[in-house]
Amino acid sequence: MSDMKKAIVIGAGIAGLITARMLADYYDEVCVIERDEFPLDPDNRQGVPQSFHPHRVQPRGALIMEHYFPGYNDELIQMGAISSHDEQFQIANRYGTLVNKEDSSSFKIASCSRALLECVLRKRIQNMPQIGFLTSKEVTGLIVSDDERAVTGVYTKERSGEKKEEQIPANMVIDASGRSSKIIRWLNKIGLTVPEPEVLKVSLGYSTRYYKIKGFIPNEWVMSDSDPERGIRAGIFTRIEDDIVGLILFNAGGDEYPSTQPEEFQEQIKHLFAGDKIVGLMERLEPLQGPRGYRISESVRQHFELMENWPSGLLVLGDALCGFDPIHGQGITVAAIEAETIGKCLEEQRIQHEPQFERKALQRMQQAIEPAWWLSSVADMRWKGVEHGGPYELKGVTFGQKYINLFTKQAMKKADQEKDNQLFFMQFMMNALILPPSEYFKKEVLDMILDDNGSEEEMELRAELGVHDPDLFQQKLDETLPIFELEYDEQIKQLLESLQPAMS
Ligand SMILES: Cc1cc2nc3c(=O)[nH]c(=O)nc-3n(C[C@H](O)[C@H](O)[C@H](O)COP(=O)(O)OP(=O)(O)OC[C@H]3O[C@@H](n4cnc5c(N)ncnc54)[C@H](O)[C@@H]3O)c2cc1C
């Protein structure tokens, strides 16, 4: 191999594209290997079966992506995506309905199809001289050094024609090949045993139907929360480019998945918290495509960072490292956080060589994943039948659920009675992976929400808390919940500081 530093990214999904862009700051050559051919125009690909379903990026992910792809949101909006600044959102749950217009000073996010998002990101980096794409090529294994301690490249096979096999050398290989990643098999093949993963047996079902807008409808984004105790599904009504609306129905727990039959699907909409609202909007919509389902039996979080013999020259991110329940819209944002974390490690590596670079990077990525994994698991475990498995503890689930219930109730009450969206905004920022959970689960906030005059939610939370003296609240929270050690860069710090007045 020449002295040129070369990195390989396996997979050109969203995680692969962000990673390739990040690596271009550190490697002379970045080669993205993708098993699919790319469509010329935005279109779904066989290798990304989830792309049929609407994808929304959380503000934290959009911030990171704006750093690597400046102006990408504006480009999407120019291509017909809906700006969150022009959207009115409506949240409906068991405590009521909140209607809000996005504040134009808040961060702008474009609502569009996954195919358009992927196409815009890909075209940006296809023009970068350091980045090359090899398509219609499948990675089939890892090449290792003679002492088997380092990954030095990949084996590939063409997917058509002569199905030629090849070896491509590299200094760094990053697996971003998604849920169907073969990384475990490849690691086993080079003699490595992988720790048992953490698993959320989630048995979730999605069903999405698309509609064409016939006349005028306002730009609305409707999030109808689920209520697992009463068997009420979640629904999302989201407008994308080309006058199209996507409507998602969702539930977890494996009981009665949302229907993929048009009549049944229409019927199920009526039972959502925002059923009336959505049915009203539908008068101006015409069915276009679907409903089409998507099922996931397990969300899997690998713990490669525990491997003392993890090889140098190899990293894994995106859905290949940890998959999430899509209803929480975290996958792209977590992939962006992971790519950014690797970037920070590479930046530090420039200043001081770290011999255990890859393992340290995996450890830091795990810390970064923790809030998203814990929050989505806590939410999903409200569904009967959803279980956490593997030799890892998931701390504070019931406490977290009771706390979030009371918080949500108080947030909705404040918004409705006092026209004060402060608490609601705080919850939104945590779910957007900007506000650390430690800022939400803390004594000062607990003091604030524990004044619901003995409501069922308050009694349940007090019972979980088990202490009555407010001076002991913080200690109890620290003992009960996981420690969320998070690194924040300047941009997030500034954003949090600018939000403090609104949240204090
Ligand atoms: C129904 C559904 C809805 C979702 N909605 C959202 C949402 O609203 N917001 C959100 O943030 N996330 C959402 N997600 C999650 C999101 O799709 C992923 O988390 C995100 O795209 C990152 O995935 P990835 O790039 O790791 O994998 P993928 O997007 O799956 O990409 C993997 C790529 O690797 C390629 N590949 C696989 N194996 C090989 C190989 N051996 N050689 C070469 N190439 C290979 C594939 O062809 C593919 O292009 C949703 C997921 C599902 C299932």
XYZ file of C-alpha atoms and ligand atoms in Angstrom:
557
model
C 0.000 0.000 0.000
C 1.232 3.525 -0.752
C 1.667 6.156 1.975
C -1.692 7.623 1.028
C -4.196 7.202 3.792
C -7.314 5.495 2.559
C -10.605 4.788 4.315
C -13.413 2.518 3.180
C -17.043 3.044 4.141
C -19.325 0.030 3.682
C -22.788 1.192 2.613
C -24.073 4.464 1.178
C -27.115 4.867 3.430
C -27.400 8.068 5.440
C -24.853 6.873 8.044
C -22.403 5.985 5.262
C -22.797 9.344 3.523
C -22.271 11.421 6.686
C -19.290 9.238 7.615
C -17.700 9.570 4.182
C -18.020 13.344 4.364
C -16.492 13.405 7.851
C -13.607 11.108 6.812
C -12.752 13.355 3.866
C -11.316 15.813 6.445
C -8.820 13.192 7.627
C -8.062 10.739 4.795
C -6.517 11.339 1.366
C -8.987 8.936 -0.185
C -12.391 7.753 0.947
C -14.023 4.888 -0.917
C -17.718 4.181 -0.351
C -18.727 0.677 -1.375
C -22.435 0.135 -1.991
C -24.236 -3.002 -3.138
C -26.949 -1.029 -4.994
C -26.732 1.113 -8.110
C -27.842 4.692 -7.396
C -30.995 6.003 -9.075
C -30.409 9.185 -11.113
C -33.334 10.980 -9.482
C -34.517 10.638 -5.890
C -35.954 7.149 -5.639
C -36.133 4.285 -3.183
C -33.463 1.578 -3.397
C -33.686 -2.161 -2.815
C -30.831 -2.059 -0.275
C -32.761 0.349 1.960
C -36.206 -1.247 2.354
C -37.198 1.301 5.019
C -36.870 4.172 2.550
C -40.532 3.827 1.557
C -41.434 5.209 4.993
C -41.157 8.906 5.858
C -37.954 9.866 7.694
C -37.698 12.958 9.869
C -34.374 14.226 11.205
C -34.158 15.425 14.803
C -32.708 18.906 15.395
C -29.422 17.524 16.784
C -28.901 15.413 13.667
C -29.781 18.336 11.423
C -27.243 20.526 13.238
C -24.469 18.005 12.674
C -25.490 17.462 9.074
C -25.518 21.228 8.454
C -21.901 21.226 9.627
C -20.870 18.535 7.142
C -23.284 19.555 4.345
C -23.753 23.332 4.777
C -27.093 24.564 3.464
C -28.496 21.086 2.805
C -31.814 21.981 4.485
C -32.233 25.029 2.236
C -31.385 22.916 -0.798
C -34.071 20.410 0.177
C -36.584 23.219 0.679
C -35.736 24.618 -2.762
C -36.491 21.156 -4.124
C -39.957 21.175 -2.578
C -39.371 19.958 0.991
C -41.420 21.687 3.688
C -39.538 23.985 6.061
C -40.322 23.461 9.738
C -40.543 27.282 9.935
C -43.637 27.096 7.733
C -45.156 24.191 9.626
C -47.769 24.183 12.287
C -47.427 21.200 14.544
C -50.032 19.477 16.592
C -49.308 16.992 19.348
C -52.180 14.933 20.706
C -51.957 12.536 23.624
C -54.041 11.265 26.522
C -53.720 14.653 28.237
C -54.987 16.802 25.392
C -53.831 18.571 22.268
C -51.128 21.150 21.767
C -51.031 23.276 18.639
C -48.000 25.377 17.894
C -46.385 27.259 15.083
C -42.627 26.735 14.841
C -40.676 29.721 15.982
C -38.698 31.081 13.037
C -35.701 31.612 15.329
C -35.562 27.869 16.002
C -33.485 25.503 13.941
C -34.857 24.857 10.455
C -35.506 21.279 9.362
C -36.731 20.197 5.950
C -39.479 17.613 5.813
C -39.063 15.412 2.735
C -38.879 11.832 1.563
C -35.915 9.748 2.638
C -35.047 9.290 -1.068
C -34.720 13.064 -1.594
C -32.617 13.508 1.543
C -30.279 10.697 0.547
C -29.998 11.983 -3.024
C -29.089 15.527 -1.932
C -26.446 14.340 0.541
C -24.985 11.881 -1.954
C -24.745 14.399 -4.803
C -22.915 16.807 -2.478
C -20.113 14.343 -1.822
C -20.035 12.769 -5.269
C -18.378 16.025 -6.354
C -15.650 15.886 -3.711
C -12.296 14.823 -5.177
C -11.269 12.706 -2.160
C -14.461 10.651 -2.204
C -15.166 7.850 -4.666
C -18.090 5.440 -4.944
C -17.998 1.799 -6.010
C -21.538 0.610 -6.694
C -23.088 -2.760 -7.417
C -20.361 -4.231 -5.232
C -20.977 -6.114 -2.043
C -18.447 -6.296 0.761
C -18.074 -9.973 1.698
C -15.406 -9.977 4.406
C -12.507 -8.279 6.155
C -8.837 -8.592 5.206
C -6.572 -8.814 8.263
C -2.849 -8.360 8.917
C -0.663 -11.445 9.462
C -0.942 -11.102 13.241
C -4.729 -10.677 12.838
C -4.717 -7.561 14.997
C -5.505 -5.073 12.268
C -8.114 -4.860 9.538
C -6.297 -3.884 6.365
C -9.099 -3.866 3.806
C -12.169 -5.675 2.523
C -13.128 -8.449 0.123
C -15.769 -7.496 -2.407
C -17.898 -9.226 -5.012
C -19.633 -7.653 -7.986
C -23.374 -8.125 -7.895
C -23.867 -8.490 -11.635
C -21.935 -9.533 -14.750
C -19.006 -11.826 -13.983
C -19.478 -11.377 -10.225
C -15.777 -10.608 -10.007
C -14.155 -10.822 -6.569
C -11.596 -8.288 -5.443
C -9.521 -7.201 -2.466
C -9.465 -3.494 -1.620
C -6.810 -2.368 0.875
C -7.378 0.485 3.334
C -6.030 1.971 6.564
C -9.518 2.259 8.029
C -12.750 0.354 7.327
C -16.036 1.677 8.701
C -19.073 -0.551 8.532
C -22.212 1.510 7.869
C -24.147 -1.281 6.200
C -27.262 -1.003 8.344
C -29.455 -3.600 9.992
C -28.419 -6.301 7.513
C -24.715 -5.858 8.378
C -22.655 -9.087 8.347
C -20.057 -7.648 10.719
C -20.583 -10.347 13.371
C -20.039 -13.096 10.804
C -16.944 -11.316 9.437
C -15.482 -10.851 12.929
C -16.123 -14.507 13.763
C -14.380 -15.489 10.539
C -11.213 -13.691 11.602
C -11.322 -15.537 14.927
C -13.012 -12.944 17.143
C -15.825 -13.720 19.535
C -18.321 -10.907 19.919
C -20.052 -10.066 23.229
C -23.733 -10.837 23.455
C -25.662 -7.774 22.263
C -28.234 -5.824 24.207
C -31.652 -6.523 22.739
C -35.021 -4.853 22.966
C -37.610 -7.414 21.925
C -39.905 -4.799 20.505
C -42.103 -6.566 17.886
C -43.103 -3.294 16.278
C -45.273 -2.705 13.272
C -45.374 0.288 10.953
C -47.806 0.958 8.177
C -47.477 3.957 5.852
C -49.881 5.275 3.264
C -49.198 8.208 0.918
C -51.763 10.704 -0.354
C -51.735 13.441 -2.970
C -53.019 16.842 -1.864
C -56.023 17.776 -4.023
C -56.631 21.364 -2.982
C -55.047 23.599 -0.384
C -54.142 22.261 3.024
C -52.064 24.090 5.609
C -48.543 22.799 6.308
C -49.299 20.649 9.286
C -47.276 18.049 11.108
C -49.457 15.989 13.412
C -48.009 13.673 16.008
C -50.614 11.533 17.667
C -48.973 9.801 20.628
C -49.626 6.222 21.555
C -51.201 5.076 24.796
C -50.051 1.480 25.236
C -52.125 0.949 28.384
C -55.292 1.576 26.376
C -53.963 -0.041 23.194
C -54.002 3.263 21.299
C -51.558 3.414 18.410
C -49.296 6.287 17.426
C -49.908 8.113 14.161
C -47.857 10.679 12.271
C -49.223 12.929 9.557
C -46.328 14.505 7.683
C -46.191 16.555 4.535
C -43.277 16.037 2.128
C -42.270 17.334 -1.319
C -44.505 17.228 -4.444
C -47.757 17.917 -2.553
C -47.617 14.534 -0.886
C -48.615 13.572 2.632
C -47.359 10.454 4.429
C -49.447 8.922 7.175
C -47.848 6.403 9.531
C -49.595 4.098 11.979
C -47.477 2.377 14.608
C -47.613 0.096 17.572
C -45.179 -2.180 19.396
C -45.629 -5.380 21.396
C -46.608 -7.647 18.516
C -50.323 -7.479 19.141
C -52.451 -6.492 16.138
C -50.034 -4.711 13.863
C -51.375 -1.664 11.996
C -53.248 -2.759 8.921
C -51.915 -2.715 5.374
C -55.455 -3.032 3.966
C -56.724 0.388 2.769
C -60.192 0.195 4.371
C -58.926 -1.127 7.683
C -56.113 1.424 7.691
C -58.637 4.256 7.186
C -60.712 2.857 10.021
C -57.724 2.630 12.361
C -56.947 6.323 11.817
C -60.207 7.205 13.567
C -58.992 5.609 16.808
C -55.908 7.796 17.114
C -55.893 10.653 19.630
C -55.712 13.008 16.651
C -58.141 10.874 14.647
C -60.729 13.617 14.092
C -58.100 16.108 13.029
C -56.502 13.707 10.541
C -59.827 12.498 9.160
C -60.742 16.167 8.594
C -57.498 16.835 6.708
C -58.095 13.742 4.599
C -61.070 15.270 2.881
C -58.574 17.118 0.730
C -56.323 14.104 0.063
C -56.375 11.350 -2.513
C -54.736 7.952 -1.833
C -51.528 7.545 -3.820
C -49.514 4.571 -2.556
C -49.666 1.967 0.207
C -50.473 1.260 2.944
C -47.239 -0.695 3.166
C -45.995 -2.326 6.362
C -42.625 -2.695 8.036
C -41.978 -4.923 11.007
C -39.044 -5.148 13.356
C -38.836 -7.930 15.929
C -35.780 -6.656 17.825
C -33.736 -3.516 18.265
C -30.125 -4.600 18.732
C -27.299 -2.657 20.368
C -23.848 -4.192 19.905
C -21.245 -3.768 22.627
C -18.030 -4.057 20.618
C -16.365 -1.582 22.985
C -16.110 -4.426 25.515
C -13.726 -6.361 23.242
C -10.142 -5.956 24.422
C -8.977 -7.591 21.196
C -11.001 -5.297 18.906
C -8.848 -4.946 15.766
C -7.303 -1.657 14.741
C -8.469 -0.211 11.427
C -12.137 -1.102 11.979
C -15.168 0.814 13.260
C -18.925 0.280 13.041
C -21.734 2.823 13.199
C -25.349 3.519 12.307
C -27.912 0.733 12.384
C -25.087 -1.836 12.146
C -24.018 -0.762 15.649
C -27.388 0.024 17.169
C -30.885 -0.022 15.701
C -33.761 1.987 17.183
C -37.509 1.911 17.088
C -38.127 4.233 14.121
C -41.215 5.930 15.574
C -38.902 8.036 17.755
C -37.049 9.299 14.649
C -33.586 8.862 16.165
C -31.682 6.635 13.710
C -30.241 9.313 11.429
C -29.475 11.626 14.337
C -27.653 8.902 16.261
C -25.679 7.997 13.116
C -24.726 11.672 12.765
C -23.665 11.838 16.431
C -21.555 8.691 15.977
C -19.871 10.034 12.833
C -19.167 13.300 14.622
C -17.723 11.372 17.598
C -15.348 9.478 15.305
C -14.401 12.854 13.770
C -13.541 14.229 17.214
C -11.410 11.145 17.939
C -9.597 11.571 14.603
C -9.012 15.247 15.392
C -7.438 14.306 18.743
C -5.437 11.598 17.006
C -3.796 14.294 14.871
C -2.468 15.983 18.017
C -1.610 12.895 20.027
C -1.456 9.346 18.762
C -3.785 7.061 20.710
C -2.759 3.396 20.283
C -6.235 2.164 21.331
C -7.937 4.660 19.037
C -10.689 2.365 17.691
C -11.730 0.979 21.090
C -11.763 4.444 22.637
C -13.903 5.674 19.746
C -16.339 2.777 20.274
C -16.531 3.591 24.000
C -17.295 7.237 23.291
C -19.899 6.279 20.715
C -21.624 4.108 23.325
C -21.811 7.044 25.737
C -23.287 9.136 22.956
C -25.877 6.451 22.119
C -27.037 5.966 25.711
C -29.720 8.724 25.942
C -31.406 7.682 22.694
C -31.313 3.981 23.574
C -32.621 4.516 27.095
C -35.360 6.977 26.109
C -36.683 4.837 23.272
C -36.508 1.644 25.364
C -38.368 3.291 28.250
C -41.065 4.470 25.856
C -41.365 1.102 24.077
C -41.485 -0.908 27.277
C -44.867 0.664 28.033
C -46.226 -1.789 25.441
C -47.137 -5.178 26.847
C -44.814 -7.817 25.425
C -41.808 -5.530 24.888
C -38.818 -6.802 26.867
C -35.222 -5.858 27.391
C -32.738 -8.729 27.059
C -29.056 -9.587 27.145
C -26.646 -9.432 30.075
C -27.036 -5.677 30.547
C -29.074 -3.724 33.017
C -31.518 -1.091 31.831
C -31.853 1.118 34.878
C -34.840 3.098 36.053
C -37.411 2.006 33.449
C -40.555 2.180 35.592
C -39.367 5.316 37.343
C -38.591 6.930 33.995
C -42.043 6.033 32.648
C -43.850 7.493 35.677
C -41.725 10.633 35.604
C -42.362 11.168 31.885
C -46.113 10.564 32.380
C -46.403 13.239 35.051
C -44.092 15.598 33.173
C -46.155 15.215 29.991
C -49.378 15.807 31.888
C -47.997 18.961 33.495
C -46.509 20.167 30.209
C -49.846 19.819 28.433
C -51.699 21.490 31.323
C -49.333 24.461 31.402
C -49.549 24.854 27.632
C -53.337 24.683 27.639
C -54.208 26.691 30.767
C -51.331 29.168 30.925
C -50.297 29.220 27.253
C -46.823 28.369 28.529
C -44.940 25.854 26.352
C -41.790 25.846 28.453
C -42.113 22.309 29.839
C -43.287 20.922 26.550
C -40.301 22.520 24.818
C -37.948 20.981 27.349
C -39.279 17.503 26.629
C -39.053 18.162 22.903
C -35.391 19.200 23.232
C -34.531 16.068 25.181
C -36.202 13.837 22.600
C -34.375 15.842 19.925
C -31.182 14.628 21.663
C -30.057 18.186 22.401
C -30.974 18.536 26.071
C -29.164 15.895 28.173
C -31.606 13.682 30.154
C -29.764 14.757 33.333
C -31.236 18.261 32.794
C -34.753 16.843 32.580
C -34.537 14.253 35.341
C -33.345 16.523 38.119
C -34.509 17.756 41.506
C -35.518 21.245 40.369
C -37.732 19.792 37.643
C -39.124 17.139 39.948
C -40.060 19.840 42.495
C -41.851 21.660 39.699
C -43.923 18.742 38.402
C -44.877 17.296 41.810
C -47.784 19.670 42.316
C -50.576 17.894 40.530
C -52.782 17.762 43.627
C -52.557 14.066 44.244
C -53.388 12.960 40.709
C -52.922 9.314 39.761
C -49.727 10.190 37.868
C -48.341 12.092 40.839
C -49.144 9.285 43.298
C -47.530 6.713 41.023
C -44.373 8.788 40.689
C -44.199 9.455 44.432
C -44.523 5.711 45.068
C -41.615 5.010 42.692
C -39.567 7.793 44.244
C -40.013 6.306 47.706
C -38.564 9.346 49.542
C -40.542 12.297 50.837
C -37.815 14.725 51.804
C -37.080 16.930 48.768
C -33.459 17.223 49.930
C -33.071 13.537 49.074
C -34.614 13.785 45.605
C -31.377 14.333 43.673
C -29.631 11.468 45.437
C -32.549 9.191 44.626
C -32.528 10.271 40.971
C -28.790 9.623 40.737
C -29.200 6.140 42.216
C -32.203 5.213 40.086
C -31.305 6.435 36.615
C -28.361 5.684 34.325
C -25.461 8.115 34.269
C -25.633 9.999 31.007
C -22.069 11.103 30.333
C -22.299 13.316 27.328
C -19.821 15.340 25.381
C -21.087 18.535 23.894
C -19.314 20.663 21.368
C -19.424 24.436 21.336
C -22.417 24.599 19.019
C -24.599 22.488 21.319
C -23.351 24.345 24.398
C -24.287 27.672 22.826
C -27.657 26.335 21.768
C -28.349 25.040 25.283
C -27.276 28.363 26.798
C -29.594 30.228 24.448
C -32.411 27.919 25.544
C -31.749 28.312 29.268
C -33.883 31.429 29.740
C -36.797 29.620 28.138
C -36.308 26.640 30.400
C -35.379 28.208 33.713
C -39.680 2.084 8.917
C -38.515 2.947 9.328
C -38.691 4.311 9.469
C -37.633 5.104 9.890
N -37.831 6.439 10.107
C -36.821 7.193 10.583
C -37.000 8.580 10.854
O -38.080 9.134 10.702
N -35.925 9.282 11.310
C -34.716 8.695 11.523
O -33.778 9.373 11.960
N -34.512 7.395 11.273
C -35.521 6.626 10.821
N -35.302 5.300 10.567
C -33.960 4.744 10.791
C -33.046 5.079 9.619
O -33.516 4.474 8.436
C -31.607 4.619 9.893
O -31.307 4.662 11.251
C -30.617 5.508 9.189
O -30.920 5.591 7.847
C -29.172 5.024 9.329
O -29.084 3.776 8.735
P -27.734 3.221 8.103
O -27.160 4.203 7.154
O -26.899 2.720 9.216
O -28.301 1.974 7.309
P -29.157 1.957 5.948
O -29.848 3.230 5.739
O -29.972 0.731 6.022
O -28.056 1.833 4.823
C -27.215 0.703 4.727
C -26.597 0.712 3.331
O -25.604 -0.318 3.266
C -25.755 -1.046 2.048
N -25.166 -2.384 2.294
C -25.622 -3.323 3.153
N -24.783 -4.395 3.150
C -23.783 -4.101 2.294
C -22.601 -4.802 1.879
N -22.278 -6.008 2.371
N -21.787 -4.226 0.950
C -22.097 -2.982 0.442
N -23.198 -2.282 0.785
C -24.020 -2.832 1.723
C -27.254 -1.030 1.798
O -27.560 -1.279 0.446
C -27.605 0.398 2.235
O -27.432 1.318 1.187
C -36.363 4.498 10.142
C -36.185 3.119 9.987
C -37.259 2.347 9.606
C -37.054 0.861 9.514
